[in-house]
Tab-separated table of C-alpha atoms and ligand atoms in Angstrom:
chain	number	residue	atom	x	y	z
C	1	MET	CA	-39.690	12.139	-26.937
C	2	SER	CA	-40.918	9.942	-29.823
C	3	TYR	CA	-38.502	8.189	-32.133
C	4	THR	CA	-39.397	10.654	-34.913
C	5	GLU	CA	-38.549	13.687	-32.833
C	6	GLN	CA	-35.383	12.106	-31.553
C	7	MET	CA	-34.409	11.316	-35.238
C	8	GLU	CA	-34.941	14.938	-36.244
C	9	ASN	CA	-32.739	16.169	-33.355
C	10	ALA	CA	-30.095	13.624	-34.342
C	11	VAL	CA	-30.131	14.755	-37.955
C	12	SER	CA	-29.610	18.428	-37.014
C	13	ALA	CA	-26.857	17.448	-34.602
C	14	PHE	CA	-25.150	15.445	-37.346
C	15	ARG	CA	-25.360	18.354	-39.715
C	16	ALA	CA	-23.641	20.618	-37.192
C	17	LEU	CA	-20.899	18.006	-36.708
C	18	LEU	CA	-20.279	17.767	-40.372
C	19	LYS	CA	-19.998	21.497	-40.695
C	20	GLU	CA	-17.602	21.710	-37.677
C	21	GLN	CA	-15.365	19.020	-39.123
C	22	LEU	CA	-15.261	20.675	-42.481
C	23	ASP	CA	-14.282	23.933	-40.759
C	24	ARG	CA	-11.468	22.022	-38.973
C	25	THR	CA	-10.036	20.889	-42.263
C	26	GLU	CA	-10.091	24.488	-43.534
C	27	LYS	CA	-8.017	25.510	-40.524
C	28	MET	CA	-5.535	22.736	-41.305
C	29	LYS	CA	-4.924	24.295	-44.736
C	30	ASN	CA	-3.637	27.505	-42.976
C	31	ALA	CA	-1.373	25.846	-40.466
C	32	ALA	CA	1.949	27.612	-39.786
C	33	PRO	CA	5.180	25.667	-40.523
C	34	ALA	CA	6.707	23.607	-37.664
C	35	VAL	CA	8.791	25.428	-35.117
C	36	ASP	CA	12.582	25.103	-35.541
C	37	TYR	CA	13.840	24.684	-31.992
C	38	ALA	CA	17.543	24.726	-32.965
C	39	LYS	CA	17.100	28.435	-33.904
C	40	LYS	CA	14.737	29.419	-31.082
C	41	GLU	CA	16.206	31.862	-28.625
C	42	HIS	CA	13.886	31.052	-25.678
C	43	ILE	CA	12.060	27.867	-24.953
C	44	ARG	CA	9.397	27.648	-22.245
C	45	ILE	CA	8.650	24.109	-20.971
C	46	GLY	CA	5.342	23.842	-19.191
C	47	ILE	CA	5.087	21.214	-16.345
C	48	CYS	CA	1.677	19.811	-15.413
C	49	GLY	CA	1.491	17.286	-12.590
C	50	GLY	CA	-1.920	15.784	-13.427
C	51	ASP	CA	-3.748	13.363	-11.097
C	52	GLY	CA	-3.117	10.207	-9.017
C	53	ILE	CA	0.561	9.296	-9.263
C	54	GLY	CA	1.024	12.121	-11.929
C	55	PRO	CA	2.515	14.699	-9.451
C	56	ILE	CA	4.832	12.176	-7.901
C	57	ILE	CA	6.393	11.019	-11.190
C	58	VAL	CA	6.386	14.486	-12.716
C	59	ARG	CA	8.173	15.994	-9.717
C	60	GLU	CA	10.949	13.432	-10.250
C	61	ALA	CA	11.053	13.967	-14.019
C	62	GLN	CA	11.285	17.722	-13.419
C	63	ARG	CA	14.301	17.220	-11.097
C	64	VAL	CA	16.100	15.149	-13.862
C	65	LEU	CA	15.101	17.731	-16.443
C	66	SER	CA	16.438	20.686	-14.290
C	67	PHE	CA	19.603	18.706	-13.713
C	68	LEU	CA	20.214	18.061	-17.435
C	69	LEU	CA	19.309	21.633	-18.413
C	70	GLN	CA	21.121	23.365	-15.602
C	71	GLU	CA	23.190	25.518	-17.837
C	72	GLU	CA	20.504	26.474	-20.222
C	73	ILE	CA	18.171	27.364	-17.406
C	74	GLU	CA	20.859	29.544	-15.735
C	75	LYS	CA	21.464	31.305	-19.053
C	76	GLY	CA	17.727	31.944	-19.425
C	77	ARG	CA	17.530	30.140	-22.810
C	78	ILE	CA	15.141	27.627	-21.253
C	79	GLU	CA	12.530	28.116	-18.669
C	80	LEU	CA	10.589	25.522	-16.685
C	81	PHE	CA	7.061	26.769	-15.984
C	82	GLU	CA	4.818	24.989	-13.479
C	83	ILE	CA	1.246	25.012	-14.343
C	84	GLU	CA	-1.380	24.258	-11.600
C	85	GLY	CA	-4.991	23.148	-12.011
C	86	LEU	CA	-4.909	20.233	-14.399
C	87	THR	CA	-6.463	18.011	-11.753
C	88	ILE	CA	-9.705	15.989	-11.837
C	89	GLU	CA	-11.104	17.987	-8.924
C	90	ASN	CA	-10.563	21.281	-10.741
C	91	ARG	CA	-11.803	19.944	-14.079
C	92	LEU	CA	-15.020	18.618	-12.539
C	93	GLU	CA	-15.611	21.843	-10.620
C	94	LYS	CA	-15.055	23.950	-13.692
C	95	LYS	CA	-16.928	21.489	-15.894
C	96	GLU	CA	-14.162	21.766	-18.484
C	97	PRO	CA	-11.856	18.983	-19.602
C	98	VAL	CA	-9.077	21.599	-19.511
C	99	PRO	CA	-10.068	24.710	-17.522
C	100	SER	CA	-9.682	27.759	-19.724
C	101	ASP	CA	-7.122	29.448	-17.461
C	102	VAL	CA	-4.994	26.351	-17.473
C	103	LEU	CA	-5.240	26.109	-21.265
C	104	ALA	CA	-4.257	29.692	-21.577
C	105	ALA	CA	-1.179	29.106	-19.432
C	106	ILE	CA	-0.244	26.005	-21.464
C	107	LYS	CA	-0.509	27.997	-24.728
C	108	THR	CA	2.199	30.370	-23.393
C	109	CYS	CA	4.634	27.436	-23.509
C	110	ASP	CA	6.326	25.786	-26.405
C	111	VAL	CA	6.271	22.265	-25.084
C	112	LEU	CA	4.666	20.489	-22.263
C	113	LEU	CA	5.720	17.732	-19.825
C	114	LYS	CA	2.371	16.326	-18.561
C	115	GLY	CA	1.542	13.768	-15.875
C	116	PRO	CA	-1.402	11.340	-16.373
C	117	THR	CA	-4.868	12.854	-15.899
C	118	THR	CA	-7.894	10.845	-14.801
C	119	THR	CA	-10.729	10.423	-17.324
C	120	PRO	CA	-14.113	9.838	-15.745
C	121	LYS	CA	-15.866	6.760	-17.282
C	122	GLY	CA	-19.200	7.626	-18.866
C	123	GLY	CA	-20.886	11.022	-18.399
C	124	THR	CA	-19.944	13.831	-20.718
C	125	MET	CA	-16.622	15.048	-19.317
C	126	GLU	CA	-14.093	14.659	-22.036
C	127	SER	CA	-10.595	13.293	-21.433
C	128	ALA	CA	-8.064	16.074	-20.726
C	129	ASN	CA	-5.586	14.321	-22.989
C	130	VAL	CA	-8.033	14.241	-25.908
C	131	ALA	CA	-8.922	17.974	-25.267
C	132	LEU	CA	-5.247	19.037	-25.238
C	133	ARG	CA	-4.386	17.047	-28.344
C	134	ARG	CA	-7.204	18.783	-30.108
C	135	GLU	CA	-6.719	22.301	-28.705
C	136	LEU	CA	-2.967	22.217	-29.453
C	137	ASP	CA	-3.496	20.312	-32.773
C	138	LEU	CA	-1.014	17.605	-31.617
C	139	TYR	CA	-1.633	15.350	-34.536
C	140	ALA	CA	1.152	12.898	-34.257
C	141	ASN	CA	1.346	10.536	-31.272
C	142	VAL	CA	4.806	9.126	-31.534
C	143	ARG	CA	5.620	6.061	-29.434
C	144	PRO	CA	8.880	4.218	-29.658
C	145	VAL	CA	9.331	0.632	-28.427
C	146	VAL	CA	12.790	-0.941	-28.179
C	147	VAL	CA	13.764	-4.499	-27.212
C	148	ALA	CA	17.427	-4.431	-28.014
C	149	GLU	CA	18.238	-8.044	-27.393
C	150	GLU	CA	15.533	-9.126	-29.886
C	151	GLY	CA	16.367	-6.566	-32.456
C	152	ILE	CA	13.032	-4.770	-31.957
C	153	ASP	CA	13.157	-1.093	-32.772
C	154	TRP	CA	9.596	0.095	-33.507
C	155	ILE	CA	8.134	3.504	-33.797
C	156	PHE	CA	4.408	4.095	-33.905
C	157	TYR	CA	3.002	7.168	-35.680
C	158	ARG	CA	-0.534	7.207	-34.296
C	159	GLU	CA	-2.956	9.774	-35.757
C	160	ASN	CA	-3.865	11.762	-32.629
C	161	THR	CA	-6.586	14.264	-33.410
C	162	GLU	CA	-9.285	12.501	-35.436
C	163	GLY	CA	-10.565	8.980	-36.015
C	164	GLU	CA	-12.723	7.592	-33.291
C	165	TYR	CA	-11.665	10.264	-30.824
C	166	VAL	CA	-12.592	13.651	-32.330
C	167	LEU	CA	-16.321	13.079	-31.825
C	168	GLY	CA	-16.038	10.353	-29.219
C	169	SER	CA	-17.957	12.320	-26.597
C	170	ARG	CA	-20.543	13.521	-29.067
C	171	GLY	CA	-22.302	10.419	-30.443
C	172	ILE	CA	-26.087	10.249	-30.977
C	173	GLU	CA	-28.596	8.116	-29.033
C	174	ILE	CA	-32.177	7.235	-29.683
C	175	GLU	CA	-32.981	6.373	-26.070
C	176	GLY	CA	-33.929	2.726	-25.407
C	177	ALA	CA	-33.223	1.835	-29.107
C	178	LEU	CA	-29.736	2.589	-30.441
C	179	ALA	CA	-26.535	4.577	-30.164
C	180	MET	CA	-24.168	5.770	-32.788
C	181	ASP	CA	-20.607	7.131	-32.495
C	182	PHE	CA	-18.709	8.732	-35.370
C	183	LYS	CA	-15.263	8.084	-36.768
C	184	VAL	CA	-13.746	11.029	-38.845
C	185	THR	CA	-10.850	10.743	-41.254
C	186	THR	CA	-9.940	13.878	-43.125
C	187	ASP	CA	-7.664	13.994	-46.187
C	188	LEU	CA	-5.385	16.712	-44.748
C	189	GLY	CA	-5.313	15.045	-41.342
C	190	THR	CA	-4.214	11.783	-42.862
C	191	ARG	CA	-1.711	13.447	-45.134
C	192	ARG	CA	0.093	15.133	-42.249
C	193	ILE	CA	0.449	11.968	-40.102
C	194	ALA	CA	1.513	9.947	-43.150
C	195	ARG	CA	4.170	12.580	-43.975
C	196	ALA	CA	5.451	12.606	-40.365
C	197	ALA	CA	5.832	8.755	-40.461
C	198	PHE	CA	7.616	8.720	-43.814
C	199	GLU	CA	9.871	11.641	-42.937
C	200	TYR	CA	10.890	9.820	-39.772
C	201	ALA	CA	11.677	6.730	-41.844
C	202	LYS	CA	13.675	8.748	-44.298
C	203	ASN	CA	15.717	10.650	-41.689
C	204	ASN	CA	16.479	7.603	-39.638
C	205	GLY	CA	17.411	5.062	-42.337
C	206	LYS	CA	14.263	2.976	-42.014
C	207	LYS	CA	13.137	1.064	-45.012
C	208	ASN	CA	9.712	-0.100	-44.115
C	209	VAL	CA	6.371	1.631	-43.128
C	210	ALA	CA	3.437	-0.533	-42.131
C	211	ILE	CA	0.093	1.136	-42.827
C	212	VAL	CA	-2.274	-0.502	-40.305
C	213	THR	CA	-5.998	-0.216	-40.621
C	214	LYS	CA	-9.204	-2.269	-40.889
C	215	ALA	CA	-9.960	-0.941	-44.409
C	216	ASN	CA	-11.760	-4.109	-45.351
C	217	ILE	CA	-14.508	-3.116	-42.833
C	218	MET	CA	-14.199	0.626	-42.271
C	219	LYS	CA	-14.253	1.215	-45.965
C	220	LYS	CA	-14.602	5.024	-46.084
C	221	THR	CA	-12.434	6.171	-43.218
C	222	ASP	CA	-9.758	3.518	-43.155
C	223	GLY	CA	-10.021	3.153	-46.949
C	224	ASN	CA	-9.101	6.779	-47.380
C	225	PHE	CA	-6.419	6.604	-44.715
C	226	THR	CA	-4.692	3.774	-46.643
C	227	ALA	CA	-5.035	5.392	-49.990
C	228	ILE	CA	-3.604	8.733	-48.831
C	229	CYS	CA	-0.666	6.992	-47.004
C	230	HIS	CA	0.235	5.309	-50.300
C	231	GLU	CA	-0.008	8.635	-52.236
C	232	VAL	CA	2.476	10.050	-49.722
C	233	ALA	CA	4.563	7.024	-49.937
C	234	LYS	CA	5.142	7.621	-53.707
C	235	GLU	CA	7.343	10.619	-52.702
C	236	TYR	CA	9.683	8.122	-50.835
C	237	PRO	CA	10.660	5.619	-53.459
C	238	ASP	CA	13.441	4.052	-51.095
C	239	ILE	CA	10.820	3.121	-48.475
C	240	THR	CA	8.403	0.182	-48.815
C	241	ALA	CA	4.776	0.932	-47.717
C	242	GLU	CA	2.942	-2.247	-46.659
C	243	ASP	CA	-0.757	-2.599	-45.850
C	244	TRP	CA	-1.643	-4.568	-42.835
C	245	TYR	CA	-5.016	-5.132	-40.964
C	246	ILE	CA	-4.941	-4.354	-37.310
C	247	ASP	CA	-6.070	-7.729	-36.132
C	248	ILE	CA	-3.223	-9.702	-37.854
C	249	MET	CA	-0.740	-6.893	-36.803
C	250	ALA	CA	-1.819	-7.472	-33.178
C	251	ALA	CA	-0.954	-11.164	-33.700
C	252	ASN	CA	2.303	-10.328	-35.571
C	253	LEU	CA	3.572	-8.317	-32.521
C	254	VAL	CA	3.426	-11.356	-30.277
C	255	ASN	CA	5.065	-13.550	-32.895
C	256	PRO	CA	8.843	-13.474	-32.151
C	257	ALA	CA	9.597	-15.129	-35.495
C	258	ILE	CA	8.652	-12.097	-37.487
C	259	ARG	CA	8.079	-9.117	-35.250
C	260	SER	CA	11.564	-7.679	-35.342
C	261	ARG	CA	11.234	-6.896	-39.093
C	262	PHE	CA	8.729	-4.090	-38.612
C	263	GLU	CA	10.085	-0.634	-38.263
C	264	VAL	CA	7.695	2.231	-38.575
C	265	PHE	CA	3.876	2.080	-38.197
C	266	VAL	CA	1.368	4.626	-39.190
C	267	LEU	CA	-2.168	4.131	-38.051
C	268	PRO	CA	-5.511	5.681	-37.167
C	269	ASN	CA	-6.156	6.853	-33.623
C	270	LEU	CA	-7.908	3.957	-31.907
C	271	TYR	CA	-5.879	1.199	-33.340
C	272	GLY	CA	-2.789	3.124	-32.453
C	273	ASP	CA	-4.021	3.500	-28.925
C	274	ILE	CA	-4.578	-0.229	-28.473
C	275	ILE	CA	-1.521	-1.531	-30.235
C	276	THR	CA	0.896	0.820	-28.517
C	277	ASP	CA	-0.185	-0.594	-25.152
C	278	GLU	CA	0.446	-4.065	-26.505
C	279	ALA	CA	3.852	-2.964	-27.908
C	280	ALA	CA	4.796	-1.268	-24.586
C	281	GLN	CA	3.927	-4.577	-22.819
C	282	ILE	CA	6.397	-6.423	-25.005
C	283	GLN	CA	9.078	-3.940	-24.075
C	284	GLY	CA	8.333	-4.563	-20.376
C	285	GLY	CA	5.032	-2.876	-19.456
C	286	VAL	CA	3.170	0.364	-20.117
C	287	GLY	CA	5.210	1.849	-17.236
C	288	THR	CA	8.304	1.766	-19.569
C	289	ALA	CA	7.140	3.527	-22.616
C	290	GLY	CA	7.214	7.271	-23.366
C	291	SER	CA	4.844	9.145	-25.569
C	292	ALA	CA	5.184	12.380	-27.564
C	293	ASN	CA	2.172	14.317	-28.878
C	294	VAL	CA	3.540	16.494	-31.647
C	295	GLY	CA	1.954	19.201	-33.708
C	296	ASP	CA	3.487	22.001	-35.692
C	297	ALA	CA	3.077	24.789	-33.058
C	298	TYR	CA	3.216	22.767	-29.748
C	299	ALA	CA	4.187	19.436	-28.436
C	300	MET	CA	3.286	17.515	-25.272
C	301	PHE	CA	5.276	14.680	-23.678
C	302	GLU	CA	3.764	12.151	-21.302
C	303	ALA	CA	3.881	8.714	-19.889
C	304	VAL	CA	1.877	6.062	-21.790
C	305	HIS	CA	0.170	4.761	-18.523
C	306	GLY	CA	-2.635	6.329	-16.648
C	307	SER	CA	-2.914	8.054	-13.171
C	308	ALA	CA	-3.125	4.701	-11.214
C	309	PRO	CA	-5.656	6.028	-8.601
C	310	ARG	CA	-5.448	2.519	-7.042
C	311	MET	CA	-1.866	3.123	-6.077
C	312	ILE	CA	-2.892	6.346	-4.306
C	313	GLU	CA	-5.806	4.685	-2.504
C	314	GLU	CA	-3.438	1.966	-1.304
C	315	GLY	CA	-0.918	4.562	-0.095
C	316	ILE	CA	1.850	3.294	-2.437
C	317	GLY	CA	1.927	6.266	-4.797
C	318	GLU	CA	5.568	7.044	-3.831
C	319	TYR	CA	6.489	3.667	-5.263
C	320	ALA	CA	5.352	4.558	-8.801
C	321	ASN	CA	7.733	3.881	-11.654
C	322	PRO	CA	9.084	7.127	-13.321
C	323	SER	CA	10.530	5.223	-16.360
C	324	SER	CA	7.746	6.100	-18.795
C	325	ILE	CA	7.759	9.776	-17.965
C	326	LEU	CA	11.541	9.861	-18.027
C	327	LYS	CA	11.327	8.355	-21.627
C	328	ALA	CA	9.000	11.260	-22.343
C	329	VAL	CA	11.651	13.656	-21.078
C	330	GLU	CA	14.153	12.105	-23.374
C	331	MET	CA	11.715	12.581	-26.262
C	332	LEU	CA	11.074	16.220	-25.249
C	333	LEU	CA	14.843	16.957	-25.228
C	334	ARG	CA	15.153	15.454	-28.722
C	335	HIS	CA	12.192	17.426	-29.973
C	336	ILE	CA	13.681	20.781	-28.787
C	337	ALA	CA	16.959	20.034	-30.701
C	338	LEU	CA	19.001	18.888	-27.612
C	339	ALA	CA	19.833	15.453	-28.970
C	340	ASP	CA	23.095	15.268	-26.922
C	341	LYS	CA	21.218	15.569	-23.700
C	342	ALA	CA	18.563	13.129	-24.814
C	343	ASP	CA	21.306	10.626	-25.704
C	344	LYS	CA	22.800	11.047	-22.266
C	345	LEU	CA	19.518	10.410	-20.501
C	346	ALA	CA	18.875	7.398	-22.839
C	347	SER	CA	22.249	5.907	-21.811
C	348	ALA	CA	21.583	6.590	-18.100
C	349	MET	CA	18.200	4.923	-18.385
C	350	GLN	CA	19.632	1.925	-20.236
C	351	ILE	CA	22.230	1.430	-17.495
C	352	CYS	CA	19.649	1.961	-14.753
C	353	GLY	CA	16.860	-0.086	-16.143
C	354	GLU	CA	18.646	-2.829	-18.060
C	355	THR	CA	22.369	-3.428	-17.455
C	356	GLU	CA	23.071	-2.365	-14.005
C	357	LYS	CA	19.709	-2.311	-12.193
C	358	LYS	CA	21.055	-1.381	-8.753
C	359	VAL	CA	17.678	0.253	-7.893
C	360	VAL	CA	14.570	-1.445	-8.961
C	361	VAL	CA	11.015	-0.007	-8.858
C	362	THR	CA	8.283	-2.674	-8.625
C	363	GLY	CA	5.349	-0.386	-8.052
C	364	ASP	CA	4.950	-1.681	-4.494
C	365	LYS	CA	6.628	-1.350	-1.060
C	366	ASN	CA	9.089	-4.188	-1.847
C	367	GLY	CA	10.683	-1.972	-4.473
C	368	ALA	CA	12.491	1.370	-4.578
C	369	THR	CA	10.557	4.661	-4.484
C	370	CYS	CA	10.088	6.907	-7.437
C	371	LYS	CA	12.485	9.370	-5.837
C	372	GLU	CA	15.183	6.753	-5.145
C	373	TYR	CA	15.064	5.667	-8.819
C	374	ALA	CA	15.368	9.291	-10.000
C	375	ASP	CA	18.348	9.748	-7.689
C	376	TYR	CA	19.906	6.670	-9.133
C	377	VAL	CA	19.398	8.088	-12.704
C	378	MET	CA	20.922	11.416	-11.659
C	379	GLU	CA	23.883	9.733	-10.010
C	380	THR	CA	24.391	7.634	-13.257
C	381	LEU	CA	24.101	10.847	-15.372
C	382	GLN	CA	26.866	12.440	-13.321
C	383	LYS	CA	29.160	9.417	-13.832
C	384	ILE	CA	28.713	9.397	-17.612
C	385	SER	CA	29.091	13.179	-18.106
J	401	IPM	C1	-3.237	7.122	-24.373
J	401	IPM	C2	-4.447	6.985	-23.389
J	401	IPM	C3	-5.450	7.956	-23.713
J	401	IPM	C4	-5.977	7.652	-25.142
J	401	IPM	C5	-6.591	8.135	-22.681
J	401	IPM	C6	-6.099	8.411	-21.406
J	401	IPM	C7	-7.667	9.172	-23.160
J	401	IPM	O1	-4.875	5.678	-23.363
J	401	IPM	O2	-2.642	8.128	-24.404
J	401	IPM	O3	-2.954	6.092	-25.063
J	401	IPM	O4	-6.955	6.788	-25.189
J	401	IPM	O5	-5.412	8.135	-26.083
J	402	MG	MG1	-3.797	4.311	-24.590
């Protein structure tokens, strides 16, 4: 095809994308208010194993969850519902990032505990994570990072449904000449993530929200993101809103002289993706951080790390560290208004992972297995109850 023909095709593709994104903002206007779990009579928790080490760590997380929720499960208030088919094999076979029957099953749940899912590099197959975040409108990716001995208590509010991700698999290419991807920031999409971050700050006694962008370069998208965050900030006069650029913030996080003064971060999708891995590493590695994907209707809880196919190839999958998915379980419990159970799990994990360390997972055969660590967490839970 000639360049002119390719350009014409690109322009019509772009028009369709614009229309679709405008339609998405219309839908946001009609969103229902967030579910109040404290008042909900029945809660269904979906469990998806995922790929690679996913089924191994999720199996253990499910054991811990059943243990903590024994009473609620017996009474029928809470139900754990296993969902099959969110595997790379099934997704490739069905040619869908989340096969439609799996998505339908997920939508019958209130919240989801999900193992990591493999994303094929290149090609057109979208990441299952990205598809789920979009399909369930999980607009806030909430990632806490704590290093108690240094006074670090960070929480990241990463915008989770737009930015560089929403059209990430639908860029335009003029073959042999150029390629373009698109970044989308909507006013409503920014407003709701900003509100989530400031509400968190207000409800948890935090005084500072860092708005992290690259608005000096991405003038439209990040420019609007910053401006809207500041508009929202005006409704929270006791909280300081500070502007930071992502590059210097990446440096700040490895600067022990100043890093503990940051509290809450709000940021567009891709910067949030990158900096939360950096932050998790400061806490002890991506294997240690939990991740909540929260919307008004649904929420999904997962480990920050990937499916680690290498561990499976090397036959050491059973030695995977369940700490990250257990943190996700803690966040899930907090989300469904069971803060006492979440606190209990947090204390047990603190004892197992930081103070006592009787069983240590290294991710290799010289360490404990995932199951041994989960047993240790459950024994500890029994002792502190
Ligand atoms: C994350 C992951 C995902 C992302 C991948 C698996 C698509 O890195 O949850 O941070 O980029 O958001
Ligand atoms: Mg990431």
